[in-house]
Short mmCIF file of C-alpha atoms and ligand atoms in Angstrom, two decimals:
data_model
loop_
_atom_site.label_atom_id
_atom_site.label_comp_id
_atom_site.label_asym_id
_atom_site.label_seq_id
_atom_site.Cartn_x
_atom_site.Cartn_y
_atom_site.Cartn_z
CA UNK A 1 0.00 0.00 0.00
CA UNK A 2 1.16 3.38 -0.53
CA UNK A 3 0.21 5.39 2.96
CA UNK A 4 -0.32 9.01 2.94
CA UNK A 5 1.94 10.50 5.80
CA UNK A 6 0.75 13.36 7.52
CA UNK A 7 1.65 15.30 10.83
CA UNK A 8 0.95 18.51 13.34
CA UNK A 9 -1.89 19.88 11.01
CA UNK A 10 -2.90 22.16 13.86
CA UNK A 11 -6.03 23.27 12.60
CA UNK A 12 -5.02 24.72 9.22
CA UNK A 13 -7.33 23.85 6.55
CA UNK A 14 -5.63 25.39 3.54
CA UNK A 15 -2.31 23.60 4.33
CA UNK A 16 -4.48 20.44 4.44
CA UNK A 17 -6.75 20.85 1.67
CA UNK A 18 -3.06 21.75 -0.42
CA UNK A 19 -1.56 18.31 1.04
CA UNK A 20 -4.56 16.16 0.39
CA UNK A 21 -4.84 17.34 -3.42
CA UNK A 22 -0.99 16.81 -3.84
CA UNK A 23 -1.21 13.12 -1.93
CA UNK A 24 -4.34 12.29 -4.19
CA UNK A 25 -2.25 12.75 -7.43
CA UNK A 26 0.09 10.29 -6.37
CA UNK A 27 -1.82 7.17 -5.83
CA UNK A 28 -2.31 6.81 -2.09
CA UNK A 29 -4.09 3.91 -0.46
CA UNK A 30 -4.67 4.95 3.20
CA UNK A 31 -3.51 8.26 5.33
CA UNK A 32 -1.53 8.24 8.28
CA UNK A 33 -1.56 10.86 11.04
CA UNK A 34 1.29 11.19 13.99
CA UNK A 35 -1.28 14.03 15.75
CA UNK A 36 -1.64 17.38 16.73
CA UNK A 37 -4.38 17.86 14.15
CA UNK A 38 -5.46 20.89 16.27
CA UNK A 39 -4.38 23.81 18.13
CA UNK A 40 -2.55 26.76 16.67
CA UNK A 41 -4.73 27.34 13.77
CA UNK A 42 -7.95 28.89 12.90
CA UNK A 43 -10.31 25.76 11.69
CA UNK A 44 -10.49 23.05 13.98
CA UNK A 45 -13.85 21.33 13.54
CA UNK A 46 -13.50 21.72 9.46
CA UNK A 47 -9.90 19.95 9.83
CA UNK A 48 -10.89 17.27 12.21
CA UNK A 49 -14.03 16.66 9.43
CA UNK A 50 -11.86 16.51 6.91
CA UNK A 51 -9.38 13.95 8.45
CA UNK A 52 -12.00 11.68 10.00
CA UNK A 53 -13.48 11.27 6.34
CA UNK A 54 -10.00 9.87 4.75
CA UNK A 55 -10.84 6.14 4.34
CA UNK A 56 -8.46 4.21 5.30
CA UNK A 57 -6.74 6.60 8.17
CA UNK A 58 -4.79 5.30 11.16
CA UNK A 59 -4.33 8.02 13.28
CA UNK A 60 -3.03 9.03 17.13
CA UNK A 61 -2.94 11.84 19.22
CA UNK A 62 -0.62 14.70 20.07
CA UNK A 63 -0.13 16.74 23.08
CA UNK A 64 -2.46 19.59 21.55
CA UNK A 65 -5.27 17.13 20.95
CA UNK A 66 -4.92 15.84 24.69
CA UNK A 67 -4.73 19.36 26.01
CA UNK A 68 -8.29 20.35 24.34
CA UNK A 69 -9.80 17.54 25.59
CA UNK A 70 -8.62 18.20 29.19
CA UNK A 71 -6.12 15.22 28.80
CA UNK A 72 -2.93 17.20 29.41
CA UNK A 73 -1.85 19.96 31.24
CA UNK A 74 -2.01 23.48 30.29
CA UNK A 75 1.61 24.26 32.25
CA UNK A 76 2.96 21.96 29.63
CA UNK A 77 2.56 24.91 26.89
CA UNK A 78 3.99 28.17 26.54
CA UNK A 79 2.06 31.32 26.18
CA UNK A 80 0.79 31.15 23.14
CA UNK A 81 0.16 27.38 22.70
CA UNK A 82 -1.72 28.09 25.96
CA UNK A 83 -4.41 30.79 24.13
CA UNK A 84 -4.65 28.53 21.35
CA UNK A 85 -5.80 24.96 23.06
CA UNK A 86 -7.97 27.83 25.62
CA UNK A 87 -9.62 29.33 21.92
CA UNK A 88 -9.96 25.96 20.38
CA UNK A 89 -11.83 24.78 23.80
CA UNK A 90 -13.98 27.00 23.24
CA UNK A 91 -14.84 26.61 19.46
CA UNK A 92 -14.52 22.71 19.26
CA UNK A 93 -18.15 21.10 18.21
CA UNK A 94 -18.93 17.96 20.22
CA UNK A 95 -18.53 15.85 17.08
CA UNK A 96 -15.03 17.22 16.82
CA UNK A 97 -14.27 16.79 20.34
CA UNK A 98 -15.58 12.59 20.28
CA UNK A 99 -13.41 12.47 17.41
CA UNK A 100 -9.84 13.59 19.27
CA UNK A 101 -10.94 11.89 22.50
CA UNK A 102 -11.16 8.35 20.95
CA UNK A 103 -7.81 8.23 19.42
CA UNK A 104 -4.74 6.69 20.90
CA UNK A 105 -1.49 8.10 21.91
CA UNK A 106 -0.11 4.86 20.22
CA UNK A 107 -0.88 2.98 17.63
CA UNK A 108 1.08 -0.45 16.21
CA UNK A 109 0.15 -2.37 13.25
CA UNK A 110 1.54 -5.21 11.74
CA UNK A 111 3.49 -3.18 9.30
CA UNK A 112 4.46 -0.25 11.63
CA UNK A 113 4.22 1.92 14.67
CA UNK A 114 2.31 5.12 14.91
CA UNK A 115 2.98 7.94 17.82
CA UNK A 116 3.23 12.00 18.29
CA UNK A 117 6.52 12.65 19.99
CA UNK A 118 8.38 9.32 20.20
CA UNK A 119 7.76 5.65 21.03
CA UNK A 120 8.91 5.75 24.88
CA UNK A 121 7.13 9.08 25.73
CA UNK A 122 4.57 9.78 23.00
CA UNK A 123 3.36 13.29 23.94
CA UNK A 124 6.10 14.85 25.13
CA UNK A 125 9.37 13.51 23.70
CA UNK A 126 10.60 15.59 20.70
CA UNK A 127 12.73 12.74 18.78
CA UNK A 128 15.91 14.83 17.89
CA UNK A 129 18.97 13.22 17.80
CA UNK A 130 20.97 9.71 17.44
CA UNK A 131 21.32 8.69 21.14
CA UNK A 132 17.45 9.58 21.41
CA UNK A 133 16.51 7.19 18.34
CA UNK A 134 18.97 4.69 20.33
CA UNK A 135 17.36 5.17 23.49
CA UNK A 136 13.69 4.10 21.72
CA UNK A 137 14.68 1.19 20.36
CA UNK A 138 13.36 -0.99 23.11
CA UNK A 139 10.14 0.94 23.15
CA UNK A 140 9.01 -0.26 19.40
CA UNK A 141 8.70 -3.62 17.46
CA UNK A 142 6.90 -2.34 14.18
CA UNK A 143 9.12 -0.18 12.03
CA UNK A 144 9.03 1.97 10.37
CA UNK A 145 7.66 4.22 13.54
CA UNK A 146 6.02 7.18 12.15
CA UNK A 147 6.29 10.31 14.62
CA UNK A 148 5.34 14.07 14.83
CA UNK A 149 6.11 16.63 17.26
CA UNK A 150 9.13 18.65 16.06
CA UNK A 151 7.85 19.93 12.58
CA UNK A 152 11.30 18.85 11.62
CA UNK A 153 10.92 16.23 8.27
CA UNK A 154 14.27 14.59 9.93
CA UNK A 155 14.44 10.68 9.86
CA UNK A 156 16.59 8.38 11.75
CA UNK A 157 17.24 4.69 11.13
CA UNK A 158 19.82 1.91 10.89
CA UNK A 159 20.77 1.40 7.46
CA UNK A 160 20.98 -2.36 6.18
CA UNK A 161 23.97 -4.77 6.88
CA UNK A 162 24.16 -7.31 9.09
CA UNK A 163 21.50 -9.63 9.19
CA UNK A 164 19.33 -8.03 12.13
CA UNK A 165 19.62 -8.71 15.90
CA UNK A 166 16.53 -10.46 17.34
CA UNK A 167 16.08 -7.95 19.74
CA UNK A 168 16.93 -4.14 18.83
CA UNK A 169 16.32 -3.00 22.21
CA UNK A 170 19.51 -4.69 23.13
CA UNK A 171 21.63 -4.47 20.19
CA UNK A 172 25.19 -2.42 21.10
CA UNK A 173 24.46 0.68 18.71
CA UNK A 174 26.38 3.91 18.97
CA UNK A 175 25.71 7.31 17.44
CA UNK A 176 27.89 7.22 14.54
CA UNK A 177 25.85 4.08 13.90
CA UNK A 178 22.92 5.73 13.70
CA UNK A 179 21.61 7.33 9.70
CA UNK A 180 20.23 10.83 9.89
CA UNK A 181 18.50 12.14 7.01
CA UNK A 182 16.79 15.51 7.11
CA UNK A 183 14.27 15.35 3.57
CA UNK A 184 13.53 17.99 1.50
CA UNK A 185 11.21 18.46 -1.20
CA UNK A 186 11.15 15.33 -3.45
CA UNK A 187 13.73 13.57 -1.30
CA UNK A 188 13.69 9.98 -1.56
CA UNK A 189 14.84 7.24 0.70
CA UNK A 190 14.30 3.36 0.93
CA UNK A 191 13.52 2.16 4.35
CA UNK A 192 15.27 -1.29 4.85
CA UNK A 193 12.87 -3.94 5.81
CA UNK A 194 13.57 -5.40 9.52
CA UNK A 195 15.33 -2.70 10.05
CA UNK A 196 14.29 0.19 12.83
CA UNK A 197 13.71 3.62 11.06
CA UNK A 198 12.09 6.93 13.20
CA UNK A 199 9.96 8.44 9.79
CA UNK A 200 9.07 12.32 10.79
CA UNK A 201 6.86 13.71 7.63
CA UNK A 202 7.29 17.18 8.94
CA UNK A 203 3.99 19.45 9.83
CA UNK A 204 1.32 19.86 7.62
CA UNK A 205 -0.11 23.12 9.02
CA UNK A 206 3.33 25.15 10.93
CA UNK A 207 6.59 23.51 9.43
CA UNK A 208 9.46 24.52 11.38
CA UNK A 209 12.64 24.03 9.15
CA UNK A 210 12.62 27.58 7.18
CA UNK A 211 10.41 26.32 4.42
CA UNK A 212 7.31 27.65 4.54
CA UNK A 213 5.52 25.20 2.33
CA UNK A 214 3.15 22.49 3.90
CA UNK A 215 4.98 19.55 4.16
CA UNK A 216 3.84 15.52 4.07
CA UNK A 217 5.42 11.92 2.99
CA UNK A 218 4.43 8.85 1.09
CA UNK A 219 5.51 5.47 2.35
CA UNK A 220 5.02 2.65 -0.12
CA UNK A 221 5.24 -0.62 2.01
CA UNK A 222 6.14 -2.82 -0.61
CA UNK A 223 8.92 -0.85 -2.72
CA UNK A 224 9.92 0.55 0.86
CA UNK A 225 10.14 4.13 -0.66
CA UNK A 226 9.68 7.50 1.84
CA UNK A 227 9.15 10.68 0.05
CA UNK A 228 8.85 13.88 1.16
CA UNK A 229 6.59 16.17 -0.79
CA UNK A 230 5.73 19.82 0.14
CA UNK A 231 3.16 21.76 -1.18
CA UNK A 232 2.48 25.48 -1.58
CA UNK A 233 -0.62 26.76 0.39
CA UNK A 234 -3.02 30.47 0.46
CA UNK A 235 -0.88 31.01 3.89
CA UNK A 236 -2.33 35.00 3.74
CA UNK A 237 -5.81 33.46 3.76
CA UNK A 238 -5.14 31.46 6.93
CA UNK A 239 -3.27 34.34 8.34
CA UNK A 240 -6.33 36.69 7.95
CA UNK A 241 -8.44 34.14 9.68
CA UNK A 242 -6.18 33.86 12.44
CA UNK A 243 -6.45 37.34 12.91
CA UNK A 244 -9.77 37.46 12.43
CA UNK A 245 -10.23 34.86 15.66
CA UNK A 246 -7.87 36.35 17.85
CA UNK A 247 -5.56 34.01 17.62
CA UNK A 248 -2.22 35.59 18.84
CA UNK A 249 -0.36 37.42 15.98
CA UNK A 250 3.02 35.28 16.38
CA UNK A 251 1.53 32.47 15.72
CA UNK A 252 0.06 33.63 12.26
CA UNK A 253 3.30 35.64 11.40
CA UNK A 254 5.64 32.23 11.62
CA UNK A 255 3.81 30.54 8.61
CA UNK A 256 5.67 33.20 6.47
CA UNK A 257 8.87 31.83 7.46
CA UNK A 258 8.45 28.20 8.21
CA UNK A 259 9.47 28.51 12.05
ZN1 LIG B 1 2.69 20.15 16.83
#
């Protein structure tokens, strides 16, 4: 199957509708989602519609989607996170709210692993560097593990050598063992079968690493291909609605930069 990747929509329906149009044109069988699909942004219930209609869709929640369900901890967030789970409290429709409530902060397949942050700590871990990826290994059996969080597309994985260790958790890995790829736009990898691979598809509604433009992966399970594909958005429009809501004005003004 080829799996539609997506990540930290955070209410922003333009980036999605963008993402969705540019997946469709490529062939994809099913959507994934590592969470976060609100907070931030201006359109929460229209996003969480949107998503809940993909057919199939294997998705998990993120520490914004806990936090406006009353399932985290407002000190978690900084100031501005904080207004935005408060606003999006306050506008969520009940349908919406059933939606975010029932999904898992983990989620395991027979073909992979699904979480928002990373596989030992899935809302709060941001998955950053070798020893991290290292230090998860004994925390997933499924790869590749699909994660969110840090709006970063990076990836890290163990490319393919040896014939695998039974158990991952204990193999003797160091950090210079350890592939890190961070994707750009059309950047291609194959994913090793057996092998343990972190996949972030970067965020669909705020990316975070200086380009602007929505960003989102395919992962064909058969060929083993990742992709990372980013796609051009009306960010203006969203901006003006974000305005428009109250939402605080650094929040809107970092779409123009992509951080
Ligand atoms: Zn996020």
């Amino acid at each position: 199957m080829r799996w539609g990747v997506l990540s930290d929509i955070h209410s922003n329906l333009e980036a999605l509708e963008a993402v969705l149009r540019a997946l469709a044109a490529r062939r994809i069988d099913g959507y994934l989602c590592c969470g976060d699909i609100v907070g931030y942004g201006p359109n929460p219930n229209e996003v969480v519609g949107r998503l809940a209609a993909l057919k199939p869709l294997h998705a998990v929640s993120g520490n914004h989607d806990l936090a406006v369900v009353g399932r985290m901890d407002l000190e978690w967030f900084n100031a501005y996170a904080q207004a935005a789970v408060v606003w999006t409290r306050w506008k969520l429709s009940q349908e919406a709210a059933w939606f975010l409530e029932a999904l898992p902060e983990r989620l395991e397949t027979k073909d992979f692993t699904l979480v928002h942050g990373s596989p030992r700590d899935p809302a709060e871990e941001y998955l950053l560097t070798a020893q991290q990826f290292i230090d998860n290994l004994a925390h997933f059996k499924k790869f590749p593990c699909f994660v969110g969080h840090s709006h970063l597309p990076w990836c890290f994985g163990v490319e393919a050598s040896q014939p695998p260790p039974a158990d991952w958790g204990k193999a003797p890995l160091s950090p210079v063992e350890i592939r890190k790829v961070e994707l750009s736009d059309g950047q291609k990898i194959g994913i090793p079968r057996g092998f343990p691979w972190v996949l972030n598809p970067g965020s669909v509604g705020q990316p975070r690493d200086q380009d602007p433009r929505a960003s989102c992966a395919v992962f064909d399970d058969e060929t083993r291909d990742y992709e990372l594909v980013r796609v051009a958005y009306d960010i203006p429009k969203v901006q003006a609605k974000m305005q428009e809501a109250g939402l605080p004005a650094f929040l809107a003004t970092r779409l123009s930069y992509g951080q």
